Amino acid sequence: MYAILDIETTGGKYNEEGITEIAIYKFDGHKVVDQFISLINPERDIQPFVVNLTGINNNMLRNAPKFYEVAKRIVEITEDCILVAHNAQFDYRILSTEFRRLGFEFIRPSLCTVELSKDLIPGQESYSLGKLVRSLGIPVTDRHRASGDAIATVKLFQMLLDKDTTKSIIQQSIRLNPKLQLEPRHLDILEELPSTTGVYYIHKANGDIIYIGKSNNIKKRVNQHFTNTNQKSKKIQSQVTAVTYETTGSELVALLKESEEIKRVKPIFNRALRRTVFTHALYSFVDDKGYINLKIDVADLRKNPITTFTNRESGKSFLNKVVEEYNLCQKLVGLYKTKTSCFNYDVKACQGACIEKEPTETYNARVEALIQKNSYRNKNMVIIDRGRDIDERSAILIENGVFKGLGFYNLNYQITNIQVLESIITPMQNNRDTQHIIQSYLRKNNRLKVITFN
C-alpha cells in the first residue's frame, strides 16, 4: 500500500519552513482507496515568492487547522504504507520536522518518483513534475497546489508501475509491508483480488515471484490455484504469502505481459509456459503456373511465416474460413489433394484457379489481400484496445513489422504522432511468441481499432 503525497510550504530557511497545504492519496497499486487534503495554518508568514507560485496566502490559512490538529489523521492514513512523492526527500523531511516539533518520531519507508522516473523513463528533457507529466500525456490541474500535484504523482506512479517490468517496486513493497510478511489465509488474499482482466503474480515470503498468470477474471483464476489438488497447485498453496496484480482491461495486453514476464523472471512454477506457444505456421509460395499457394506446415524459425497457430488443426480451420471469405481454391491452399479441379469448382464455388481457368492476376490479388490482412510484416501500426478504466485505452505499437511495446493513455489526450506515442510506451521484447499472440488476437477480434502510419 502506498501513501502518495504532496506538500506546499511557507518557504524560508532550511528546517524552519511550515506546511501550508497537504494532500495524501492512499493507493493500492490500482486505485485510490482513501484520501486526505487540507490547508494548514503554519503559524508563520508565507514567503512572497511562494504566494505567487501557489496562490496560497496568509488570509486563506487564518482559520485553517494547525498541524497538531491533523497529525493523527496523517499518521492513520500513512500507517503500513510506503510514502511516495516527487522529490520524496523534501516532503519526507518537512513532514518529519513537523512531527518532531510535536515530540513524535515519524518514520515511514519512502520512494521517490523523480529517481524512479530517471531509471524507468530515461532521456526526458526535464524531471520536474509539471514538465514530466505533460511530456507523458498525464493531465494535471491545480499545478503547485497539493491536491493537483499529488493526483498527478498518483498517475505518474501508476505509469512507473507499468514500466517497472522487473517488478522491483512491487517486490520492495512486499518486503517492506509488515502485514504481507505474515502467512495470510488464502481467503484473505482472494478478498483483495478483482474479478477483472489482467496479470497476477504469486509471491513467497521474501517477495520473490513464484508464478505468473493471466486471466479475464483474476480472482476466479487464483481461487483455482488455491483449490486444485495437483502437485503444482499444492506447492503454490504452501508457499504463497501474497498475490499482486496488474489490471490491463485488454486481454491482448495481459497475454503480452504474461509472455514477456514469464520469459524474463522465469518463476519456478511456470516452467511449462516458457516454451513457445505455437507449433504451426502459414506459408506462401508461387507454383510453376504463377499462382500463389498457401500451406500449413510445422513452424520453422528459419522461415518468415504469414501467421502462426497453436496446432495444425487451428491452421486448417483458418484456411477453411478464408477459402470462403476470399473465394480461394481448396487445391491451392492444400485442403483438397487432386490433380484436376477442386470440389468447390465442381459445385461452382471456385473460379477455376486449380485448372488454370482463372487468370493468375485476379486470383493472386485476393491471396495478397489475405496476406496483407493477416501479416503485419513491414507494417507501421498501433492497435487500440480497452484500457483499465472507462476513460482509458491501451496502445500496442508495431514499427516496420516489429512489436515495440505497449502503454495506456487517457481519452482526453490526443495521440498526434509517433513521437508522442513512444513516450507512453513501455518497451517490450519482439519475438516469435509476441508475433503469434498479436496475430492470433487480431484474427479473433475483427472489430479492433488499428491505426496505420507512415
Tab-separated table of C-alpha atoms in Angstrom:
chain	number	residue	atom	x	y	z
A	1	MET	CA	0.000	0.000	0.000
A	2	TYR	CA	1.299	3.452	-0.892
A	3	ALA	CA	0.629	6.929	0.543
A	4	ILE	CA	1.251	9.331	-2.327
A	5	LEU	CA	1.592	12.884	-1.077
A	6	ASP	CA	2.466	16.440	-1.905
A	7	ILE	CA	3.205	19.276	0.495
A	8	GLU	CA	3.211	23.039	-0.023
A	9	THR	CA	5.271	25.100	2.430
A	10	THR	CA	5.869	28.669	3.533
A	11	GLY	CA	9.405	28.700	2.125
A	12	GLY	CA	12.197	30.203	4.193
A	13	LYS	CA	15.315	28.890	5.938
A	14	TYR	CA	16.140	25.180	5.919
A	15	ASN	CA	14.125	23.265	8.573
A	16	GLU	CA	12.245	26.427	9.512
A	17	GLU	CA	9.571	26.008	6.824
A	18	GLY	CA	5.967	25.320	7.793
A	19	ILE	CA	3.354	23.307	5.930
A	20	THR	CA	0.578	25.343	4.272
A	21	GLU	CA	-1.217	22.525	2.451
A	22	ILE	CA	-1.024	18.735	2.337
A	23	ALA	CA	-2.658	16.113	0.105
A	24	ILE	CA	-2.307	12.365	0.665
A	25	TYR	CA	-3.805	9.704	-1.582
A	26	LYS	CA	-3.752	6.134	-0.271
A	27	PHE	CA	-3.110	3.980	-3.340
A	28	ASP	CA	-3.216	0.181	-3.513
A	29	GLY	CA	-1.337	-0.008	-6.818
A	30	HIS	CA	-4.550	0.155	-8.851
A	31	LYS	CA	-6.889	2.750	-7.363
A	32	VAL	CA	-7.103	5.401	-4.657
A	33	VAL	CA	-8.773	3.875	-1.576
A	34	ASP	CA	-8.570	6.846	0.803
A	35	GLN	CA	-7.516	10.490	0.739
A	36	PHE	CA	-6.762	13.440	2.991
A	37	ILE	CA	-6.499	17.030	1.713
A	38	SER	CA	-6.257	20.098	3.899
A	39	LEU	CA	-4.921	23.617	4.145
A	40	ILE	CA	-2.809	24.049	7.298
A	41	ASN	CA	-2.113	27.120	9.379
A	42	PRO	CA	1.710	27.177	9.580
A	43	GLU	CA	1.719	29.806	12.338
A	44	ARG	CA	4.297	31.806	10.380
A	45	ASP	CA	4.272	34.057	7.318
A	46	ILE	CA	4.465	32.733	3.771
A	47	GLN	CA	7.340	33.969	1.624
A	48	PRO	CA	6.084	36.304	-1.176
A	49	PHE	CA	7.535	34.191	-3.990
A	50	VAL	CA	5.626	31.162	-2.621
A	51	VAL	CA	2.366	33.145	-2.607
A	52	ASN	CA	2.949	33.968	-6.278
A	53	LEU	CA	3.745	30.344	-7.067
A	54	THR	CA	0.931	28.562	-5.218
A	55	GLY	CA	-1.713	31.252	-4.822
A	56	ILE	CA	-1.941	30.390	-1.101
A	57	ASN	CA	-1.758	33.483	1.124
A	58	ASN	CA	-1.808	34.174	4.851
A	59	ASN	CA	-5.502	35.194	4.865
A	60	MET	CA	-6.530	31.825	3.392
A	61	LEU	CA	-4.853	29.989	6.278
A	62	ARG	CA	-6.102	32.100	9.197
A	63	ASN	CA	-8.931	29.640	10.044
A	64	ALA	CA	-7.241	26.506	8.734
A	65	PRO	CA	-6.340	23.718	11.236
A	66	LYS	CA	-2.873	23.775	12.767
A	67	PHE	CA	-0.586	20.808	12.127
A	68	TYR	CA	-1.173	19.203	15.544
A	69	GLU	CA	-4.902	19.099	14.739
A	70	VAL	CA	-4.382	16.945	11.628
A	71	ALA	CA	-1.328	14.961	12.783
A	72	LYS	CA	-3.371	11.957	13.957
A	73	ARG	CA	-5.143	11.683	10.574
A	74	ILE	CA	-1.775	11.805	8.770
A	75	VAL	CA	-0.409	9.019	10.981
A	76	GLU	CA	-3.506	6.876	10.370
A	77	ILE	CA	-3.657	7.262	6.574
A	78	THR	CA	0.085	6.553	6.160
A	79	GLU	CA	0.263	3.623	8.585
A	80	ASP	CA	1.736	0.461	6.987
A	81	CYS	CA	2.269	2.444	3.769
A	82	ILE	CA	5.259	3.399	1.684
A	83	LEU	CA	5.397	7.179	1.229
A	84	VAL	CA	5.657	8.170	-2.438
A	85	ALA	CA	6.397	11.724	-3.564
A	86	HIS	CA	8.043	13.633	-6.372
A	87	ASN	CA	11.333	14.593	-4.717
A	88	ALA	CA	10.434	12.468	-1.699
A	89	GLN	CA	13.437	13.631	0.312
A	90	PHE	CA	11.922	17.119	0.582
A	91	ASP	CA	8.364	16.045	1.504
A	92	TYR	CA	9.601	13.436	3.989
A	93	ARG	CA	11.958	15.955	5.645
A	94	ILE	CA	9.230	18.577	6.010
A	95	LEU	CA	6.722	16.067	7.409
A	96	SER	CA	9.239	14.563	9.843
A	97	THR	CA	10.243	18.051	11.013
A	98	GLU	CA	6.623	18.947	11.815
A	99	PHE	CA	6.187	15.723	13.807
A	100	ARG	CA	9.462	16.267	15.683
A	101	ARG	CA	8.146	19.669	16.809
A	102	LEU	CA	5.314	17.700	18.437
A	103	GLY	CA	7.766	15.255	20.051
A	104	PHE	CA	6.755	12.386	17.703
A	105	GLU	CA	9.212	10.381	15.597
A	106	PHE	CA	7.534	9.895	12.203
A	107	ILE	CA	9.210	7.019	10.338
A	108	ARG	CA	7.961	5.575	7.047
A	109	PRO	CA	9.703	3.838	4.122
A	110	SER	CA	9.685	6.068	1.048
A	111	LEU	CA	10.005	6.029	-2.750
A	112	CYS	CA	10.890	8.994	-4.951
A	113	THR	CA	9.171	9.291	-8.335
A	114	VAL	CA	11.991	11.540	-9.595
A	115	GLU	CA	14.542	8.748	-9.089
A	116	LEU	CA	12.159	6.076	-10.364
A	117	SER	CA	11.406	8.170	-13.469
A	118	LYS	CA	15.100	8.656	-14.260
A	119	ASP	CA	15.543	4.888	-14.066
A	120	LEU	CA	12.353	3.759	-15.858
A	121	ILE	CA	11.790	6.674	-18.295
A	122	PRO	CA	15.322	7.791	-19.240
A	123	GLY	CA	16.100	10.559	-21.712
A	124	GLN	CA	13.450	13.087	-20.639
A	125	GLU	CA	14.340	16.766	-21.063
A	126	SER	CA	13.197	17.544	-17.521
A	127	TYR	CA	12.140	15.523	-14.500
A	128	SER	CA	10.283	18.362	-12.803
A	129	LEU	CA	6.728	17.191	-12.126
A	130	GLY	CA	4.973	19.658	-14.446
A	131	LYS	CA	7.201	19.134	-17.478
A	132	LEU	CA	7.471	15.376	-16.980
A	133	VAL	CA	3.732	14.664	-16.727
A	134	ARG	CA	2.994	16.932	-19.710
A	135	SER	CA	5.531	15.035	-21.842
A	136	LEU	CA	3.893	11.748	-20.822
A	137	GLY	CA	0.331	12.899	-21.556
A	138	ILE	CA	-0.748	12.861	-17.905
A	139	PRO	CA	-3.427	15.509	-17.276
A	140	VAL	CA	-2.662	17.883	-14.405
A	141	THR	CA	-4.844	20.562	-12.821
A	142	ASP	CA	-4.105	22.986	-9.967
A	143	ARG	CA	-0.366	22.926	-10.570
A	144	HIS	CA	1.636	23.917	-7.441
A	145	ARG	CA	-1.309	23.042	-5.221
A	146	ALA	CA	-1.005	19.929	-3.066
A	147	SER	CA	-4.060	18.101	-4.407
A	148	GLY	CA	-3.308	18.733	-8.099
A	149	ASP	CA	0.360	17.772	-7.788
A	150	ALA	CA	-0.417	14.719	-5.634
A	151	ILE	CA	-3.013	13.292	-8.052
A	152	ALA	CA	-0.599	13.879	-10.950
A	153	THR	CA	2.010	11.947	-8.930
A	154	VAL	CA	-0.528	9.118	-8.461
A	155	LYS	CA	-0.957	8.854	-12.245
A	156	LEU	CA	2.799	9.094	-12.811
A	157	PHE	CA	3.426	6.376	-10.213
A	158	GLN	CA	0.852	4.124	-11.882
A	159	MET	CA	2.713	4.568	-15.179
A	160	LEU	CA	6.005	3.772	-13.425
A	161	LEU	CA	4.478	0.568	-12.030
A	162	ASP	CA	3.510	-0.343	-15.617
A	163	LYS	CA	7.047	0.366	-16.840
A	164	ASP	CA	8.671	-1.496	-13.926
A	165	THR	CA	8.979	-4.705	-15.931
A	166	THR	CA	11.303	-6.331	-13.371
A	167	LYS	CA	8.666	-5.740	-10.654
A	168	SER	CA	11.321	-4.295	-8.309
A	169	ILE	CA	8.845	-1.718	-6.896
A	170	ILE	CA	6.265	-4.415	-6.130
A	171	GLN	CA	8.835	-6.778	-4.587
A	172	GLN	CA	10.239	-3.973	-2.443
A	173	SER	CA	6.696	-3.152	-1.280
A	174	ILE	CA	6.084	-6.730	-0.182
A	175	ARG	CA	9.327	-6.852	1.789
A	176	LEU	CA	8.555	-3.524	3.486
A	177	ASN	CA	4.879	-4.186	4.255
A	178	PRO	CA	4.693	-5.979	7.615
A	179	LYS	CA	1.166	-7.310	7.041
A	180	LEU	CA	2.243	-9.223	3.955
A	181	GLN	CA	5.164	-10.831	5.802
A	182	LEU	CA	2.654	-12.840	7.815
A	183	GLU	CA	1.249	-16.055	6.338
A	184	PRO	CA	-2.305	-14.997	5.380
A	185	ARG	CA	-5.130	-17.390	4.780
A	186	HIS	CA	-5.982	-17.922	1.134
A	187	LEU	CA	-9.428	-16.406	1.639
A	188	ASP	CA	-7.837	-13.182	2.862
A	189	ILE	CA	-5.731	-12.994	-0.307
A	190	LEU	CA	-8.725	-13.698	-2.558
A	191	GLU	CA	-10.753	-10.979	-0.860
A	192	GLU	CA	-8.286	-8.356	-2.133
A	193	LEU	CA	-8.300	-9.542	-5.765
A	194	PRO	CA	-10.520	-8.113	-8.523
A	195	SER	CA	-12.721	-10.064	-10.934
A	196	THR	CA	-11.187	-8.253	-13.911
A	197	THR	CA	-8.765	-8.923	-16.772
A	198	GLY	CA	-5.072	-8.716	-16.002
A	199	VAL	CA	-1.837	-10.401	-14.982
A	200	TYR	CA	-1.276	-11.756	-11.471
A	201	TYR	CA	1.938	-12.524	-9.595
A	202	ILE	CA	2.149	-15.099	-6.813
A	203	HIS	CA	4.868	-14.268	-4.266
A	204	LYS	CA	6.535	-16.185	-1.481
A	205	ALA	CA	7.587	-14.648	1.866
A	206	ASN	CA	10.717	-12.819	0.634
A	207	GLY	CA	8.795	-11.159	-2.219
A	208	ASP	CA	10.151	-13.417	-4.988
A	209	ILE	CA	7.663	-14.241	-7.741
A	210	ILE	CA	6.999	-17.981	-7.980
A	211	TYR	CA	4.191	-17.929	-10.569
A	212	ILE	CA	2.854	-15.501	-13.178
A	213	GLY	CA	-0.527	-15.941	-14.824
A	214	LYS	CA	-3.092	-14.126	-16.954
A	215	SER	CA	-6.852	-14.266	-16.690
A	216	ASN	CA	-10.050	-12.499	-17.702
A	217	ASN	CA	-11.087	-12.970	-14.053
A	218	ILE	CA	-8.091	-12.772	-11.721
A	219	LYS	CA	-9.994	-13.684	-8.555
A	220	LYS	CA	-11.546	-16.778	-10.141
A	221	ARG	CA	-8.234	-17.989	-11.580
A	222	VAL	CA	-6.270	-17.556	-8.341
A	223	ASN	CA	-9.067	-19.352	-6.492
A	224	GLN	CA	-8.479	-22.302	-8.839
A	225	HIS	CA	-4.804	-22.346	-7.810
A	226	PHE	CA	-5.891	-22.468	-4.170
A	227	THR	CA	-8.462	-25.252	-4.651
A	228	ASN	CA	-6.796	-27.525	-7.235
A	229	THR	CA	-5.244	-30.728	-5.891
A	230	ASN	CA	-2.453	-31.318	-8.425
A	231	GLN	CA	1.183	-31.226	-7.278
A	232	LYS	CA	1.961	-27.771	-8.670
A	233	SER	CA	-1.105	-26.199	-7.043
A	234	LYS	CA	-0.276	-27.785	-3.688
A	235	LYS	CA	3.261	-26.365	-3.826
A	236	ILE	CA	1.915	-22.905	-4.679
A	237	GLN	CA	-0.597	-23.138	-1.818
A	238	SER	CA	2.153	-23.965	0.681
A	239	GLN	CA	4.478	-21.133	-0.406
A	240	VAL	CA	2.166	-18.230	-1.279
A	241	THR	CA	2.122	-15.260	1.084
A	242	ALA	CA	0.869	-12.565	-1.324
A	243	VAL	CA	-0.717	-12.159	-4.743
A	244	THR	CA	-0.211	-8.858	-6.552
A	245	TYR	CA	-1.768	-8.000	-9.875
A	246	GLU	CA	-1.956	-5.564	-12.762
A	247	THR	CA	-5.309	-4.907	-14.333
A	248	THR	CA	-4.993	-4.413	-18.078
A	249	GLY	CA	-8.566	-4.126	-19.384
A	250	SER	CA	-7.305	-5.617	-22.628
A	251	GLU	CA	-6.782	-9.371	-22.909
A	252	LEU	CA	-4.117	-8.722	-25.565
A	253	VAL	CA	-2.090	-6.575	-23.148
A	254	ALA	CA	-2.418	-9.297	-20.485
A	255	LEU	CA	-1.229	-12.001	-22.914
A	256	LEU	CA	1.793	-9.941	-23.986
A	257	LYS	CA	2.754	-9.009	-20.416
A	258	GLU	CA	2.400	-12.608	-19.234
A	259	SER	CA	4.538	-13.950	-22.090
A	260	GLU	CA	7.353	-11.422	-21.596
A	261	GLU	CA	7.492	-11.584	-17.833
A	262	ILE	CA	7.496	-15.378	-17.650
A	263	LYS	CA	10.487	-15.421	-20.011
A	264	ARG	CA	12.343	-12.766	-18.022
A	265	VAL	CA	11.512	-13.674	-14.417
A	266	LYS	CA	11.427	-17.460	-15.041
A	267	PRO	CA	9.228	-18.248	-11.992
A	268	ILE	CA	9.819	-21.706	-10.607
A	269	PHE	CA	6.238	-22.899	-11.273
A	270	ASN	CA	5.993	-21.511	-14.835
A	271	ARG	CA	8.432	-23.924	-16.471
A	272	ALA	CA	5.916	-25.365	-18.934
A	273	LEU	CA	4.903	-21.893	-20.155
A	274	ARG	CA	8.431	-20.709	-21.023
A	275	ARG	CA	8.325	-22.653	-24.287
A	276	THR	CA	6.948	-21.158	-27.494
A	277	VAL	CA	3.164	-21.076	-27.678
A	278	PHE	CA	2.783	-22.083	-31.348
A	279	THR	CA	3.755	-25.138	-33.378
A	280	HIS	CA	2.470	-24.499	-36.919
A	281	ALA	CA	2.512	-21.610	-39.372
A	282	LEU	CA	1.042	-20.424	-42.668
A	283	TYR	CA	3.486	-20.049	-45.570
A	284	SER	CA	3.091	-18.996	-49.198
A	285	PHE	CA	4.908	-19.961	-52.400
A	286	VAL	CA	4.376	-19.460	-56.126
A	287	ASP	CA	3.870	-22.616	-58.206
A	288	ASP	CA	5.173	-23.194	-61.732
A	289	LYS	CA	1.901	-21.814	-63.161
A	290	GLY	CA	2.357	-18.458	-61.345
A	291	TYR	CA	-0.375	-18.952	-58.704
A	292	ILE	CA	0.303	-18.093	-55.057
A	293	ASN	CA	-0.211	-21.242	-52.968
A	294	LEU	CA	-0.766	-21.384	-49.220
A	295	LYS	CA	0.417	-24.143	-46.915
A	296	ILE	CA	0.119	-25.011	-43.220
A	297	ASP	CA	3.396	-26.526	-42.025
A	298	VAL	CA	5.433	-27.044	-38.875
A	299	ALA	CA	6.763	-23.684	-37.690
A	300	ASP	CA	10.353	-23.157	-38.825
A	301	LEU	CA	12.372	-20.369	-37.195
A	302	ARG	CA	14.431	-20.001	-40.398
A	303	LYS	CA	11.373	-19.101	-42.472
A	304	ASN	CA	9.182	-15.996	-42.400
A	305	PRO	CA	5.549	-17.098	-41.834
A	306	ILE	CA	2.442	-15.111	-42.699
A	307	THR	CA	0.884	-16.026	-39.350
A	308	THR	CA	1.173	-18.796	-36.742
A	309	PHE	CA	-1.105	-21.273	-34.957
A	310	THR	CA	-1.064	-23.272	-31.744
A	311	ASN	CA	-1.574	-26.528	-33.713
A	312	ARG	CA	-2.248	-27.872	-37.208
A	313	GLU	CA	-5.995	-28.156	-36.610
A	314	SER	CA	-6.405	-24.451	-35.863
A	315	GLY	CA	-4.403	-23.689	-39.015
A	316	LYS	CA	-6.714	-25.827	-41.143
A	317	SER	CA	-9.764	-24.243	-39.531
A	318	PHE	CA	-8.373	-20.824	-40.504
A	319	LEU	CA	-7.834	-21.950	-44.110
A	320	ASN	CA	-11.408	-23.240	-44.370
A	321	LYS	CA	-12.686	-19.816	-43.296
A	322	VAL	CA	-10.511	-17.809	-45.685
A	323	VAL	CA	-11.334	-20.095	-48.635
A	324	GLU	CA	-14.920	-18.947	-48.243
A	325	GLU	CA	-14.147	-15.325	-47.276
A	326	TYR	CA	-11.654	-14.673	-50.112
A	327	ASN	CA	-13.067	-17.169	-52.608
A	328	LEU	CA	-9.814	-19.132	-52.787
A	329	CYS	CA	-9.155	-22.510	-54.343
A	330	GLN	CA	-9.148	-25.515	-51.991
A	331	LYS	CA	-6.403	-27.170	-54.050
A	332	LEU	CA	-4.074	-24.168	-53.929
A	333	VAL	CA	-4.371	-23.826	-50.153
A	334	GLY	CA	-3.641	-27.523	-49.543
A	335	LEU	CA	-7.108	-28.544	-48.349
A	336	TYR	CA	-8.050	-30.718	-51.337
A	337	LYS	CA	-5.469	-33.012	-52.893
A	338	THR	CA	-6.228	-33.643	-56.570
A	339	LYS	CA	-4.559	-33.499	-59.964
A	340	THR	CA	-7.662	-31.944	-61.521
A	341	SER	CA	-10.256	-29.451	-60.258
A	342	CYS	CA	-11.131	-28.970	-56.586
A	343	PHE	CA	-14.503	-29.872	-55.085
A	344	ASN	CA	-15.581	-26.219	-54.851
A	345	TYR	CA	-15.049	-25.764	-58.600
A	346	ASP	CA	-17.314	-28.710	-59.277
A	347	VAL	CA	-20.084	-27.045	-57.232
A	348	LYS	CA	-19.364	-23.645	-58.816
A	349	ALA	CA	-17.830	-22.154	-55.653
A	350	CYS	CA	-14.305	-21.785	-57.096
A	351	GLN	CA	-13.376	-19.689	-60.129
A	352	GLY	CA	-11.038	-22.327	-61.541
A	353	ALA	CA	-7.503	-21.412	-60.462
A	354	CYS	CA	-6.985	-25.147	-59.844
A	355	ILE	CA	-7.274	-25.827	-63.601
A	356	GLU	CA	-5.754	-22.512	-64.775
A	357	LYS	CA	-9.154	-21.189	-65.796
A	358	GLU	CA	-8.944	-18.046	-63.612
A	359	PRO	CA	-6.152	-15.573	-64.503
A	360	THR	CA	-3.235	-15.562	-62.034
A	361	GLU	CA	-3.510	-11.785	-61.588
A	362	THR	CA	-7.084	-11.816	-60.247
A	363	TYR	CA	-6.554	-14.903	-58.072
A	364	ASN	CA	-3.242	-13.699	-56.649
A	365	ALA	CA	-4.760	-10.296	-55.819
A	366	ARG	CA	-7.194	-11.988	-53.432
A	367	VAL	CA	-4.396	-14.052	-51.846
A	368	GLU	CA	-2.310	-10.906	-51.418
A	369	ALA	CA	-5.268	-9.229	-49.694
A	370	LEU	CA	-5.458	-12.164	-47.289
A	371	ILE	CA	-1.710	-11.981	-46.594
A	372	GLN	CA	-1.861	-8.213	-46.116
A	373	LYS	CA	-4.642	-8.506	-43.548
A	374	ASN	CA	-3.143	-11.355	-41.532
A	375	SER	CA	0.524	-10.366	-41.502
A	376	TYR	CA	1.983	-7.170	-40.073
A	377	ARG	CA	5.315	-7.733	-41.819
A	378	ASN	CA	6.935	-4.326	-42.586
A	379	LYS	CA	3.849	-2.512	-41.245
A	380	ASN	CA	3.749	0.559	-39.004
A	381	MET	CA	0.621	0.450	-36.885
A	382	VAL	CA	-0.973	0.930	-33.483
A	383	ILE	CA	-3.565	-1.481	-32.100
A	384	ILE	CA	-6.048	0.337	-29.851
A	385	ASP	CA	-7.845	-1.798	-27.264
A	386	ARG	CA	-9.585	-1.452	-23.916
A	387	GLY	CA	-7.871	0.330	-21.028
A	388	ARG	CA	-8.070	-0.218	-17.294
A	389	ASP	CA	-10.790	2.423	-16.863
A	390	ILE	CA	-13.672	3.672	-18.971
A	391	ASP	CA	-11.737	6.837	-19.936
A	392	GLU	CA	-8.540	4.991	-20.875
A	393	ARG	CA	-7.307	2.960	-23.852
A	394	SER	CA	-4.336	0.651	-24.370
A	395	ALA	CA	-1.970	1.029	-27.325
A	396	ILE	CA	0.228	-1.694	-28.827
A	397	LEU	CA	2.930	-0.236	-31.083
A	398	ILE	CA	4.373	-2.027	-34.140
A	399	GLU	CA	7.087	-0.333	-36.222
A	400	ASN	CA	8.284	-1.838	-39.509
A	401	GLY	CA	6.698	-5.149	-38.526
A	402	VAL	CA	8.446	-5.210	-35.131
A	403	PHE	CA	6.488	-5.179	-31.858
A	404	LYS	CA	7.937	-2.270	-29.840
A	405	GLY	CA	5.854	-2.300	-26.669
A	406	LEU	CA	2.600	-1.122	-25.129
A	407	GLY	CA	1.145	1.561	-22.901
A	408	PHE	CA	-2.018	3.289	-21.728
A	409	TYR	CA	-3.360	6.754	-22.475
A	410	ASN	CA	-6.266	8.907	-21.348
A	411	LEU	CA	-9.027	9.531	-23.903
A	412	ASN	CA	-8.635	13.272	-23.329
A	413	TYR	CA	-5.043	13.048	-24.555
A	414	GLN	CA	-4.757	13.073	-28.334
A	415	ILE	CA	-2.017	10.914	-29.859
A	416	THR	CA	-0.978	13.131	-32.758
A	417	ASN	CA	2.257	11.472	-33.887
A	418	ILE	CA	4.540	8.517	-33.319
A	419	GLN	CA	6.892	10.504	-31.058
A	420	VAL	CA	4.053	11.265	-28.633
A	421	LEU	CA	3.035	7.612	-28.635
A	422	GLU	CA	6.588	6.398	-27.985
A	423	SER	CA	6.751	8.479	-24.796
A	424	ILE	CA	3.946	6.454	-23.159
A	425	ILE	CA	5.063	3.060	-24.461
A	426	THR	CA	6.833	0.582	-22.194
A	427	PRO	CA	9.424	-1.158	-24.429
A	428	MET	CA	8.994	-4.936	-24.716
A	429	GLN	CA	10.788	-7.757	-26.500
A	430	ASN	CA	9.791	-8.688	-30.046
A	431	ASN	CA	9.911	-12.441	-30.641
A	432	ARG	CA	8.001	-15.258	-32.333
A	433	ASP	CA	5.679	-15.630	-29.371
A	434	THR	CA	4.641	-11.961	-29.321
A	435	GLN	CA	4.036	-12.091	-33.079
A	436	HIS	CA	1.853	-15.176	-32.645
A	437	ILE	CA	-0.083	-13.601	-29.737
A	438	ILE	CA	-0.792	-10.400	-31.685
A	439	GLN	CA	-1.717	-12.152	-34.964
A	440	SER	CA	-3.923	-14.670	-33.214
A	441	TYR	CA	-5.707	-11.936	-31.255
A	442	LEU	CA	-6.264	-9.850	-34.400
A	443	ARG	CA	-7.774	-12.891	-36.172
A	444	LYS	CA	-10.242	-13.458	-33.346
A	445	ASN	CA	-11.141	-9.780	-32.779
A	446	ASN	CA	-12.089	-8.226	-36.106
A	447	ARG	CA	-13.543	-5.074	-34.528
A	448	LEU	CA	-10.295	-3.860	-33.002
A	449	LYS	CA	-9.241	-0.346	-33.953
A	450	VAL	CA	-5.955	-0.435	-35.890
A	451	ILE	CA	-4.239	2.798	-36.925
A	452	THR	CA	-1.582	2.574	-39.645
A	453	PHE	CA	1.020	5.305	-40.215
A	454	ASN	CA	3.969	6.010	-42.479
